[in-house]
XYZ file of C-alpha atoms in Angstrom:
677
model
C 29.569 6.931 -30.001
C 26.123 8.717 -30.011
C 23.268 9.440 -27.330
C 20.853 7.252 -29.434
C 23.117 4.286 -29.366
C 23.969 4.674 -25.668
C 20.200 4.827 -24.989
C 19.670 1.515 -26.819
C 22.346 -0.175 -24.646
C 21.175 0.995 -21.741
C 17.668 -0.416 -22.688
C 19.019 -3.451 -23.485
C 20.653 -4.259 -20.891
C 18.069 -3.409 -18.890
C 15.436 -5.230 -20.564
C 18.174 -8.261 -20.427
C 18.661 -8.432 -16.723
C 14.733 -7.806 -16.014
C 14.648 -11.081 -18.169
C 16.940 -12.878 -15.736
C 14.200 -13.659 -13.456
C 11.756 -17.030 -13.972
C 11.861 -19.114 -11.401
C 11.169 -22.821 -11.082
C 7.778 -22.202 -9.421
C 3.889 -22.216 -11.250
C 1.162 -20.452 -9.544
C -1.690 -23.015 -10.974
C -5.837 -23.031 -10.663
C -6.992 -26.196 -10.300
C -10.847 -25.662 -9.758
C -10.966 -29.164 -9.155
C -9.702 -28.738 -5.805
C -6.422 -30.308 -4.034
C -6.577 -33.859 -4.952
C -6.037 -33.240 -8.638
C -3.141 -30.725 -7.818
C -1.214 -33.286 -6.116
C -1.824 -35.356 -9.207
C -1.077 -33.361 -12.077
C 1.932 -32.144 -9.986
C 3.323 -36.058 -10.006
C 2.364 -36.435 -13.388
C 4.231 -33.480 -15.100
C 7.053 -33.964 -12.271
C 6.404 -30.752 -10.107
C 6.358 -31.223 -6.295
C 2.974 -29.784 -5.252
C 4.105 -26.888 -2.335
C 0.320 -26.527 -1.275
C -2.384 -23.828 -1.377
C -1.517 -20.202 -2.177
C -2.585 -18.350 1.153
C -5.916 -17.995 1.187
C -6.407 -17.887 -2.864
C -8.774 -21.406 -2.840
C -7.619 -23.702 -5.481
C -4.421 -21.922 -6.568
C -1.679 -24.030 -5.871
C 2.215 -23.301 -6.175
C 3.966 -26.078 -8.320
C 8.442 -26.405 -7.587
C 9.974 -27.928 -10.438
C 13.242 -29.075 -8.798
C 15.045 -30.176 -11.936
C 14.404 -26.204 -13.647
C 17.158 -23.715 -12.831
C 15.808 -21.082 -9.542
C 16.714 -18.657 -11.965
C 16.804 -18.181 -15.982
C 16.077 -16.007 -18.445
C 13.604 -17.929 -20.593
C 10.708 -19.395 -19.557
C 10.275 -23.293 -19.417
C 8.188 -23.448 -22.698
C 7.982 -27.409 -22.000
C 5.972 -26.630 -19.005
C 3.997 -24.403 -20.386
C 2.653 -26.297 -23.241
C 2.303 -29.551 -20.710
C 0.132 -26.735 -18.409
C -2.067 -25.241 -21.028
C -2.877 -28.433 -22.676
C -3.977 -29.854 -19.274
C -8.281 -29.903 -18.955
C -7.857 -29.847 -15.581
C -5.958 -26.387 -15.703
C -7.563 -23.469 -15.676
C -4.828 -20.948 -15.323
C -1.210 -20.611 -14.411
C 1.509 -18.450 -14.185
C 5.783 -19.177 -13.797
C 6.914 -16.748 -11.247
C 9.482 -14.219 -12.187
C 11.055 -12.928 -9.638
C 10.214 -9.116 -8.352
C 12.065 -6.128 -7.174
C 10.445 -4.519 -4.166
C 12.248 -2.018 -1.467
C 11.491 -0.780 1.719
C 10.224 2.267 1.698
C 13.029 4.278 4.299
C 16.243 5.937 4.496
C 18.782 4.407 7.514
C 21.338 6.592 5.627
C 21.150 9.566 7.864
C 23.372 8.817 11.192
C 22.079 10.722 14.371
C 25.930 12.587 13.922
C 24.291 14.261 11.124
C 21.956 16.118 13.035
C 23.270 19.681 13.527
C 23.822 20.424 17.166
C 23.417 16.575 18.072
C 27.500 15.557 19.204
C 25.937 12.400 21.182
C 23.716 10.084 21.681
C 20.662 11.117 23.908
C 20.217 8.069 25.283
C 23.382 6.847 26.736
C 22.582 8.605 29.701
C 19.250 7.431 29.884
C 20.289 3.758 29.286
C 23.161 3.828 31.356
C 20.740 5.133 34.677
C 18.354 2.064 34.055
C 21.588 -0.526 33.561
C 22.907 0.970 36.698
C 19.495 0.592 38.589
C 17.805 -2.710 37.212
C 17.045 -4.865 34.080
C 15.332 -2.995 31.427
C 13.175 -5.492 31.047
C 11.881 -4.519 34.528
C 9.479 -1.441 35.439
C 11.373 1.485 35.027
C 10.494 4.196 37.901
C 10.982 7.229 35.542
C 7.451 8.782 34.111
C 7.866 10.670 31.299
C 5.044 13.882 31.311
C 4.152 15.318 28.020
C 1.159 17.263 26.780
C -1.027 15.977 29.409
C 0.103 12.595 29.055
C 2.593 10.493 31.206
C 3.604 6.655 30.751
C 7.066 4.930 32.200
C 8.325 4.491 28.567
C 11.766 6.505 28.311
C 11.658 7.414 24.732
C 8.393 9.046 24.822
C 9.367 12.180 25.514
C 11.075 11.963 21.764
C 7.760 10.875 20.426
C 6.803 14.085 19.353
C 4.578 12.904 16.884
C 1.531 11.785 19.648
C 2.904 14.184 22.454
C 2.471 17.528 20.471
C 5.852 17.760 19.035
C 5.058 19.034 15.650
C 4.060 22.245 14.500
C 2.396 25.158 16.646
C 1.903 21.704 18.882
C 0.391 19.528 16.143
C 0.370 15.872 16.618
C -1.350 12.734 15.556
C -4.068 14.053 18.268
C -4.270 10.280 20.067
C -4.441 11.567 23.432
C -8.570 11.869 22.955
C -8.608 8.072 21.696
C -6.552 6.814 24.493
C -8.974 9.556 27.272
C -11.872 7.537 26.013
C -9.908 4.037 26.523
C -9.170 3.110 22.822
C -6.009 1.688 22.741
C -5.937 -0.887 20.314
C -7.217 -3.721 22.451
C -9.298 -6.809 20.275
C -7.841 -5.667 16.536
C -5.118 -7.889 14.908
C -2.053 -5.709 12.661
C 0.549 -7.849 10.748
C 3.855 -6.143 9.727
C 4.281 -7.184 6.141
C 8.003 -7.006 6.020
C 11.307 -8.551 6.853
C 9.980 -10.075 9.878
C 9.953 -8.685 13.263
C 11.842 -10.017 16.244
C 8.642 -10.839 18.760
C 10.742 -11.796 21.765
C 12.261 -8.121 21.880
C 10.790 -6.607 25.464
C 8.550 -4.154 23.894
C 6.330 -6.713 21.912
C 6.526 -9.737 23.438
C 3.222 -8.870 25.571
C 1.674 -7.985 22.149
C 3.016 -10.580 19.884
C 0.541 -12.613 18.049
C 1.819 -15.647 16.646
C -2.309 -16.673 14.552
C -0.930 -12.858 12.790
C 2.642 -13.901 11.978
C 4.521 -16.287 9.621
C 7.751 -16.644 7.477
C 7.243 -16.890 3.909
C 10.899 -16.546 3.268
C 11.921 -19.780 5.015
C 8.525 -21.643 5.452
C 8.396 -21.883 8.601
C 5.656 -20.214 11.472
C 8.274 -18.108 13.039
C 8.825 -14.376 11.543
C 12.298 -13.441 13.179
C 14.273 -11.513 11.163
C 18.081 -12.420 10.616
C 20.318 -10.347 12.965
C 22.590 -8.810 10.070
C 21.183 -5.715 10.391
C 19.524 -5.163 7.188
C 16.331 -6.686 8.543
C 15.179 -4.088 10.752
C 12.522 -2.695 9.081
C 9.744 -4.504 10.224
C 10.507 -4.581 14.146
C 11.043 -0.800 13.989
C 7.386 -0.695 11.876
C 5.622 -2.874 14.815
C 6.921 -0.761 17.094
C 4.984 2.477 16.091
C 1.779 0.505 16.326
C 1.595 -1.483 19.299
C 4.645 -1.426 21.203
C 3.848 -2.238 25.308
C 3.037 0.824 27.359
C 4.387 1.376 30.879
C 6.848 -0.657 30.553
C 9.802 0.721 30.861
C 11.353 -0.088 27.542
C 11.697 2.418 24.237
C 8.150 4.024 23.862
C 4.609 4.058 23.218
C 2.601 2.603 20.003
C -0.181 4.344 18.914
C -2.655 1.293 19.521
C -0.398 -0.001 22.191
C -2.858 -3.240 23.346
C -3.188 -3.849 20.059
C -1.752 -7.308 18.647
C 0.548 -7.682 16.428
C 2.184 -9.884 14.053
C 4.633 -9.733 11.384
C 5.414 -12.108 7.943
C 8.792 -12.161 6.916
C 8.240 -12.099 3.133
C 11.091 -9.504 1.795
C 14.598 -11.037 3.413
C 14.427 -13.105 0.265
C 13.281 -13.644 -3.685
C 9.713 -11.963 -3.775
C 7.713 -13.227 -6.444
C 3.643 -12.545 -7.064
C 2.693 -15.843 -5.011
C 4.857 -14.822 -2.042
C 3.007 -11.521 -1.998
C -0.069 -12.986 -2.452
C 0.719 -15.594 1.159
C 1.337 -12.086 2.435
C -1.878 -10.649 1.763
C -3.893 -13.300 2.243
C -2.382 -14.293 5.706
C -5.779 -15.441 8.040
C -7.826 -12.848 6.738
C -10.541 -13.699 9.459
C -8.233 -13.325 12.021
C -5.913 -10.380 10.538
C -7.974 -7.000 10.745
C -5.380 -4.224 9.702
C -2.265 -4.850 7.198
C 1.038 -2.412 7.339
C 3.456 -2.401 4.136
C 6.338 -0.246 4.042
C 7.091 -1.411 0.282
C 6.571 -1.395 -3.011
C 8.427 -1.030 -6.602
C 11.643 1.072 -7.242
C 10.852 4.135 -6.469
C 13.596 5.744 -8.973
C 10.968 8.317 -10.955
C 10.968 5.610 -13.750
C 9.409 2.295 -12.939
C 5.945 1.544 -13.542
C 4.919 -1.648 -11.553
C 1.932 -3.238 -9.744
C 0.850 -6.125 -8.094
C 0.656 -9.787 -10.082
C -2.371 -11.615 -11.002
C -2.040 -13.584 -7.760
C -1.678 -10.219 -5.169
C -4.893 -8.660 -7.146
C -6.733 -11.541 -6.302
C -6.306 -11.384 -2.576
C -6.425 -7.819 -2.207
C -9.825 -8.713 -4.042
C -10.142 -12.093 -1.568
C -9.303 -9.757 1.355
C -11.863 -6.465 0.728
C -14.785 -9.161 -0.144
C -14.363 -11.949 1.927
C -11.593 -10.767 4.999
C -13.209 -10.471 8.287
C -16.100 -12.420 7.941
C -17.098 -9.996 5.128
C -16.669 -6.269 6.404
C -13.413 -6.498 4.348
C -9.163 -6.621 5.413
C -7.453 -3.031 6.318
C -4.879 -2.596 3.764
C -2.271 0.187 4.702
C 0.373 1.065 2.090
C 3.279 3.728 2.616
C 2.607 5.905 -0.453
C 6.576 5.866 -1.585
C 9.654 7.284 -1.258
C 10.965 8.461 -4.729
C 10.776 12.015 -4.378
C 14.357 12.719 -5.038
C 13.789 11.040 -7.689
C 10.490 13.057 -8.831
C 8.606 9.825 -8.698
C 4.924 9.773 -9.076
C 3.201 7.316 -6.617
C 0.480 6.953 -8.852
C 2.979 4.657 -11.162
C 2.571 2.452 -8.349
C 0.042 -0.481 -8.197
C 0.169 -1.010 -4.721
C -0.441 2.480 -3.479
C -3.120 3.574 -7.036
C -5.459 0.401 -6.100
C -8.910 1.111 -4.227
C -8.057 -1.543 -1.911
C -5.390 0.443 -0.029
C -5.099 3.016 2.698
C -2.317 4.847 0.427
C -0.314 7.023 3.316
C 2.159 9.591 2.777
C 4.653 11.454 5.040
C 4.809 15.247 6.996
C 8.126 16.414 8.472
C 7.713 17.714 11.873
C 7.581 21.300 11.078
C 4.501 20.467 8.927
C 6.285 20.149 5.197
C 6.158 18.148 2.598
C 9.720 15.310 3.536
C 12.918 15.589 0.953
C 11.442 11.955 0.160
C 7.682 12.761 -0.902
C 6.292 11.576 -3.530
C 3.127 13.888 -5.156
C 0.140 11.645 -6.640
C -3.812 11.250 -6.658
C -4.086 8.660 -4.786
C -3.066 9.869 -1.692
C -5.790 9.704 1.059
C -3.952 10.935 3.883
C -0.679 11.744 5.644
C 0.888 10.649 9.121
C 4.221 12.174 10.699
C 7.465 10.874 9.908
C 11.542 12.102 9.286
C 12.299 15.467 7.676
C 15.149 17.556 7.384
C 18.213 15.972 9.039
C 19.547 18.998 11.889
C 15.899 20.196 11.438
C 13.326 17.891 11.723
C 13.552 14.377 13.967
C 12.673 10.979 13.064
C 10.336 8.471 14.329
C 11.016 6.820 17.405
C 9.807 3.164 18.072
C 11.776 -0.507 18.514
C 14.900 -1.526 17.208
C 15.869 -5.033 16.423
C 18.959 -6.683 17.882
C 19.196 -10.386 18.345
C 21.144 -10.120 21.380
C 18.329 -7.503 23.336
C 21.482 -5.235 24.317
C 19.543 -2.071 26.312
C 21.454 0.193 24.074
C 20.010 -1.226 20.590
C 16.815 -2.041 20.615
C 15.354 1.387 21.153
C 15.791 3.348 18.129
C 14.700 7.415 17.299
C 15.779 7.258 13.663
C 13.087 5.316 11.631
C 12.612 7.297 8.529
C 10.424 7.620 5.487
C 7.016 6.538 4.500
C 8.099 3.307 5.656
C 7.122 5.248 9.350
C 4.129 6.951 8.063
C 2.065 3.718 7.054
C 2.290 2.017 10.541
C 1.084 5.012 12.274
C -1.820 5.155 10.215
C -2.551 0.849 11.135
C -2.390 2.353 14.739
C -4.885 4.645 14.318
C -7.096 2.706 12.326
C -6.549 -0.432 15.263
C -8.208 2.615 17.496
C -11.279 3.356 15.227
C -11.767 -0.318 14.747
C -11.725 -0.905 18.768
C -14.431 2.000 18.721
C -16.403 0.510 16.105
C -15.590 -2.899 15.234
C -18.267 -3.306 12.287
C -16.616 -0.690 10.170
C -15.829 -2.414 6.428
C -12.927 -1.283 4.598
C -14.782 1.535 3.026
C -16.026 3.071 6.212
C -12.290 3.391 7.244
C -11.384 4.976 4.379
C -14.422 7.182 4.423
C -13.623 7.888 8.220
C -9.860 8.580 7.181
C -10.792 11.494 4.239
C -14.170 12.746 6.695
C -11.377 13.487 9.757
C -8.039 14.138 8.021
C -7.003 17.762 9.013
C -5.581 20.116 6.748
C -4.278 22.793 8.872
C -1.625 21.638 10.450
C -0.442 21.097 7.111
C -1.244 24.678 5.289
C 2.357 26.154 5.393
C 2.896 23.656 2.396
C 1.505 24.782 -1.117
C -0.500 22.756 -3.066
C -4.083 22.760 -1.607
C -6.724 22.695 -3.388
C -10.831 22.537 -2.225
C -12.968 19.896 -4.548
C -16.746 19.707 -5.664
C -17.855 19.225 -2.142
C -16.004 21.662 -0.058
C -13.222 19.296 1.004
C -9.537 20.700 0.640
C -6.959 18.044 -0.478
C -3.180 18.214 -1.778
C -1.236 16.132 -4.129
C 1.080 15.497 -1.339
C -1.115 15.034 1.385
C -3.977 13.674 0.707
C -7.018 15.364 2.615
C -4.472 16.153 5.273
C -3.186 14.675 8.779
C -4.838 11.701 9.922
C -6.334 12.076 13.415
C -7.143 9.706 16.097
C -9.446 11.559 18.205
C -11.944 12.578 15.551
C -12.071 8.865 14.101
C -13.222 7.257 16.714
C -15.639 9.922 17.385
C -16.969 9.213 14.079
C -16.411 5.280 14.410
C -18.737 5.531 17.749
C -21.595 6.479 16.066
C -20.919 5.908 12.299
C -23.289 3.782 9.940
C -21.785 1.181 7.513
C -22.065 2.643 3.961
C -24.150 1.638 1.277
C -23.458 -1.336 -1.277
C -20.491 -0.020 -3.493
C -21.845 0.469 -7.203
C -19.665 0.631 -10.392
C -19.642 2.826 -12.733
C -17.956 2.484 -16.364
C -17.525 4.631 -19.229
C -17.385 3.231 -22.973
C -13.755 2.943 -24.112
C -12.675 5.971 -25.622
C -10.885 5.362 -29.177
C -9.758 8.803 -29.309
C -6.024 7.969 -31.425
C -6.037 11.342 -30.737
C -1.690 13.277 -31.717
C -0.132 13.948 -28.555
C 1.674 17.173 -29.526
C 5.665 17.497 -29.645
C 6.001 21.166 -28.702
C 6.400 21.608 -24.746
C 4.100 23.180 -23.204
C 0.994 22.260 -25.662
C -1.601 19.908 -24.859
C -4.636 17.814 -26.077
C -7.404 16.603 -23.988
C -10.673 14.045 -24.576
C -14.072 14.431 -22.934
C -16.521 11.980 -21.717
C -20.122 12.598 -20.767
C -21.365 10.854 -18.082
C -24.587 10.033 -16.652
C -23.387 8.191 -13.555
C -24.904 4.958 -15.141
C -28.595 6.426 -14.100
C -31.532 4.264 -14.294
C -29.153 0.753 -13.834
C -28.167 -1.196 -10.597
C -24.905 0.751 -11.100
C -25.943 4.179 -10.407
C -22.868 6.140 -8.906
C -24.652 9.365 -7.166
C -21.894 9.982 -4.941
C -18.526 9.247 -5.425
C -15.803 7.400 -3.976
C -12.741 6.489 -6.150
C -12.123 7.667 -10.204
C -10.068 5.604 -12.355
C -8.888 6.355 -15.488
C -7.263 3.339 -17.708
C -5.456 5.024 -20.228
C -3.372 3.687 -23.211
C -0.524 6.155 -24.679
C 2.290 6.246 -26.333
C 5.245 8.929 -26.180
C 8.902 9.541 -26.194
C 9.973 9.984 -23.393
C 6.662 8.853 -21.703
C 8.423 10.906 -18.384
C 7.554 14.392 -20.350
C 4.075 13.929 -19.936
C 1.280 15.473 -17.479
C -1.917 14.054 -16.765
C -4.710 16.317 -15.616
C -8.646 15.277 -15.108
C -11.308 17.554 -14.497
C -14.307 16.853 -13.192
C -18.370 18.297 -14.040
C -17.549 20.456 -10.773
C -14.038 21.547 -11.831
C -11.846 20.111 -9.382
C -8.281 19.482 -11.420
C -6.718 16.544 -10.087
C -3.249 15.429 -11.769
C -3.231 11.427 -12.282
C 0.196 11.546 -13.596
C 3.329 14.248 -12.678
C 6.511 14.769 -15.147
C 9.050 12.053 -14.380
C 12.069 13.586 -15.664
C 13.878 10.230 -14.995
C 11.388 8.251 -17.335
C 13.284 8.774 -20.474
C 12.773 5.068 -21.740
C 9.677 4.213 -21.356
C 7.603 4.596 -24.368
C 3.636 4.124 -22.834
C 0.622 3.017 -20.578
C -0.871 0.222 -21.348
C -4.590 0.728 -19.899
C -2.672 1.756 -16.546
C -5.327 2.610 -14.387
C -4.429 5.702 -12.825
C -6.320 6.696 -9.644
C -7.833 9.822 -8.045
C -9.265 9.894 -4.421
C -10.106 14.023 -4.812
C -13.508 13.928 -5.947
C -14.560 12.097 -3.507
C -18.254 13.180 -2.602
C -18.770 14.621 -6.068
C -21.504 13.548 -8.588
C -20.262 11.786 -11.134
C -22.821 13.045 -14.161
C -21.329 15.367 -16.511
C -18.468 15.935 -18.579
C -15.316 15.276 -17.753
C -12.438 15.783 -19.494
C -7.980 14.656 -19.731
C -5.986 16.745 -20.513
C -2.267 15.146 -21.611
C -0.198 18.021 -21.481
C 3.848 18.052 -22.899
C 6.084 18.835 -20.396
C 9.359 17.446 -21.414
C 12.357 19.280 -22.886
C 12.511 21.357 -26.014
C 14.997 18.683 -27.767
C 12.179 15.901 -28.657
C 13.917 13.666 -31.345
C 10.453 11.856 -31.267
C 8.173 15.534 -31.934
C 5.027 14.527 -33.877
C 5.058 10.260 -32.792
C 2.875 10.346 -29.386
C -0.872 9.340 -29.549
C -3.443 9.324 -26.698
C -4.612 5.581 -28.214
C -7.901 4.959 -25.802
C -9.307 5.802 -22.439
C -12.040 4.984 -19.790
C -13.700 6.034 -16.939
C -14.326 3.922 -13.919
C -16.443 5.479 -11.139
C -16.586 3.646 -7.419
C -19.450 4.775 -5.145
C -23.110 4.959 -4.015
C -26.504 5.839 -4.793
C -27.689 7.010 -1.464
C -25.654 9.098 0.573
C -22.820 7.355 2.403
C -22.844 9.665 5.101
C -25.053 7.927 7.536
C -24.643 9.134 11.033
C -27.853 8.006 13.041
C -28.343 9.909 16.973
C -28.279 7.429 19.891
C -27.514 4.493 17.798
C -26.008 1.421 19.118
C -22.552 0.492 17.355
C -22.511 -2.717 15.520
C -21.342 -5.574 17.282
C -18.068 -7.540 15.961
C -20.353 -10.353 14.600
C -22.148 -7.942 12.565
C -21.182 -8.342 8.424
C -21.920 -5.957 5.589
C -20.745 -8.706 2.899
C -23.212 -8.692 0.315
C -22.374 -11.239 -2.423
C -23.172 -8.420 -5.411
C -20.075 -6.416 -4.118
C -18.184 -9.230 -4.850
C -19.418 -10.020 -8.384
C -19.127 -6.126 -8.916
C -15.523 -6.529 -8.104
C -14.809 -9.195 -9.758
C -16.603 -7.392 -13.393
C -13.911 -4.789 -13.286
C -11.172 -7.261 -11.948
C -11.570 -9.031 -14.953
C -11.310 -6.338 -17.474
C -8.779 -4.526 -15.336
C -6.555 -7.258 -15.319
C -6.734 -8.928 -18.845
C -4.843 -11.264 -20.055
C -3.555 -12.457 -16.865
C -7.261 -13.757 -15.837
C -8.821 -14.541 -19.324
C -12.484 -13.991 -19.992
C -12.662 -17.794 -19.295
C -11.885 -17.347 -16.088
C -14.017 -15.396 -14.917
C -17.454 -16.919 -17.469
C -16.380 -20.131 -16.689
C -14.165 -21.243 -14.476
C -14.097 -25.174 -15.573
C -12.968 -24.233 -18.929
C -9.233 -24.670 -19.602
C -6.815 -21.384 -20.867
C -6.605 -22.152 -24.228
């Protein structure tokens, strides 16, 4: 059997496996509301499971006579819903492959020179005196800080244990009295053990739910596979000075959890998690995403996209929900996090990882959508991992803490904790304000030993591995205290460039296309000061993983939108995929922007001459006025203030509609009363 036949069989098998994912649930948009939805469900044999999260008039219909998993969609019910004038949009739900972004294969015994459990002696001492639930008399002092939490000394990422004494610079924020009080964080994961002695005091039931079992209690299964959410929660809000485990970055924040990964995940599940109680929850932290296998290109479905949009336009009473996302663990497969539609969204704070010694960990993915970095695990035997709480249903003292939390999974909750401190310092921050603060205060310094640093047209250093550098809690709260909300976001779009340019088959050769922008000058959409840049690209090339995409700004800043992915051998195209870059932050949009498509593949290319850059379009997000407006001696905005402006929603909805067709047809936005044709 020749190589081509093998590849064809593998591809067919992969498609077949992927196709066996249709469920007996339908997401249905019924503008007339719940009563009409109930009538429709009854009419067609469905059971209305209720509204999908906070998405107005989106309902989940379940048909209990259909198979819960099928290789084929139910065409009969598609016809019924399509022909009903009360249904504007619907979609049969499909199972999604979503993975947690940690690595639990590294054991303590794998660390060089660590032959025993360093905590055994400590726990024996605690148990011999009194229960671990009571206050311990042990005071741990590190880097000018002292706590009675026994694992604080192992929390090197907050007590000066990194390269040259680096850490997340939390002490200055704590010294000012900021501990996350009044801020609500929810961990979207496999649940959290809310009766854990280091979490119970801060647990918030209104920031929690169990989507997998359809009840309000996010308690995880105690089967060894569901520790992830509990560990993440501990990084954010583990109680301080209670003699248990360690200290959370925002140890007085309210912490909740959504149990959603311990079962079948679909678009509706994600939307329910992302839109849970958005006027109560301030920060959603997610350490999961599509497979980080070096060949997957996947992202949120139409419901999850709508949940993101609702969150930033309506959440937190109009100031916008803060979505913190782990950038991905596909480093060993040379994956690129710009092929992940969650981390490359303008709505998410995409967070990468740095090792204790200040270098890129082996699992790190490079991409142009990463905003910043926090510490996490690195090389076993050389770098420590992250110490936090651990899940154990029996609450055994020697099982409820860990120093082995890993991956970008551990980085995102640290970032969420830092953001919680900034929100306490200034509750009036919008979702865009938070991104500005992160970019303006993150430090390249502790990570400069790693290669890849460049400087953009505004003099800011950036790196495809680390974004703008290591987050700085002290710097964040200092700037938050005097920060004035950024101006209204503008969105400027270029025309779609139908290029149809052949992509060279020879290795190292490239093709380029240029867009000349005036930044929408003279219109309501003028963008003078850049934030995000999106390039929506459609191309065909076999294998897709051989390509590298580079965008160059009028200032000469070069941002790699896509690095080669050697494992992406079966992929053939990108279809309006929205590559994102944050590397041009603060630059001007006017001038010539050049996209370069480079063939970085192997010499043996059997499809030479068949690649084509079909079309591309640029979308510039930013402001007309200078967004950095820090007044002197001005009062901090109160929590009741809101920067919500209806035109923000209108502007983003326009881009949303164009970016995500055909999931939402034109009629969905222009006339919601019209039914889907």
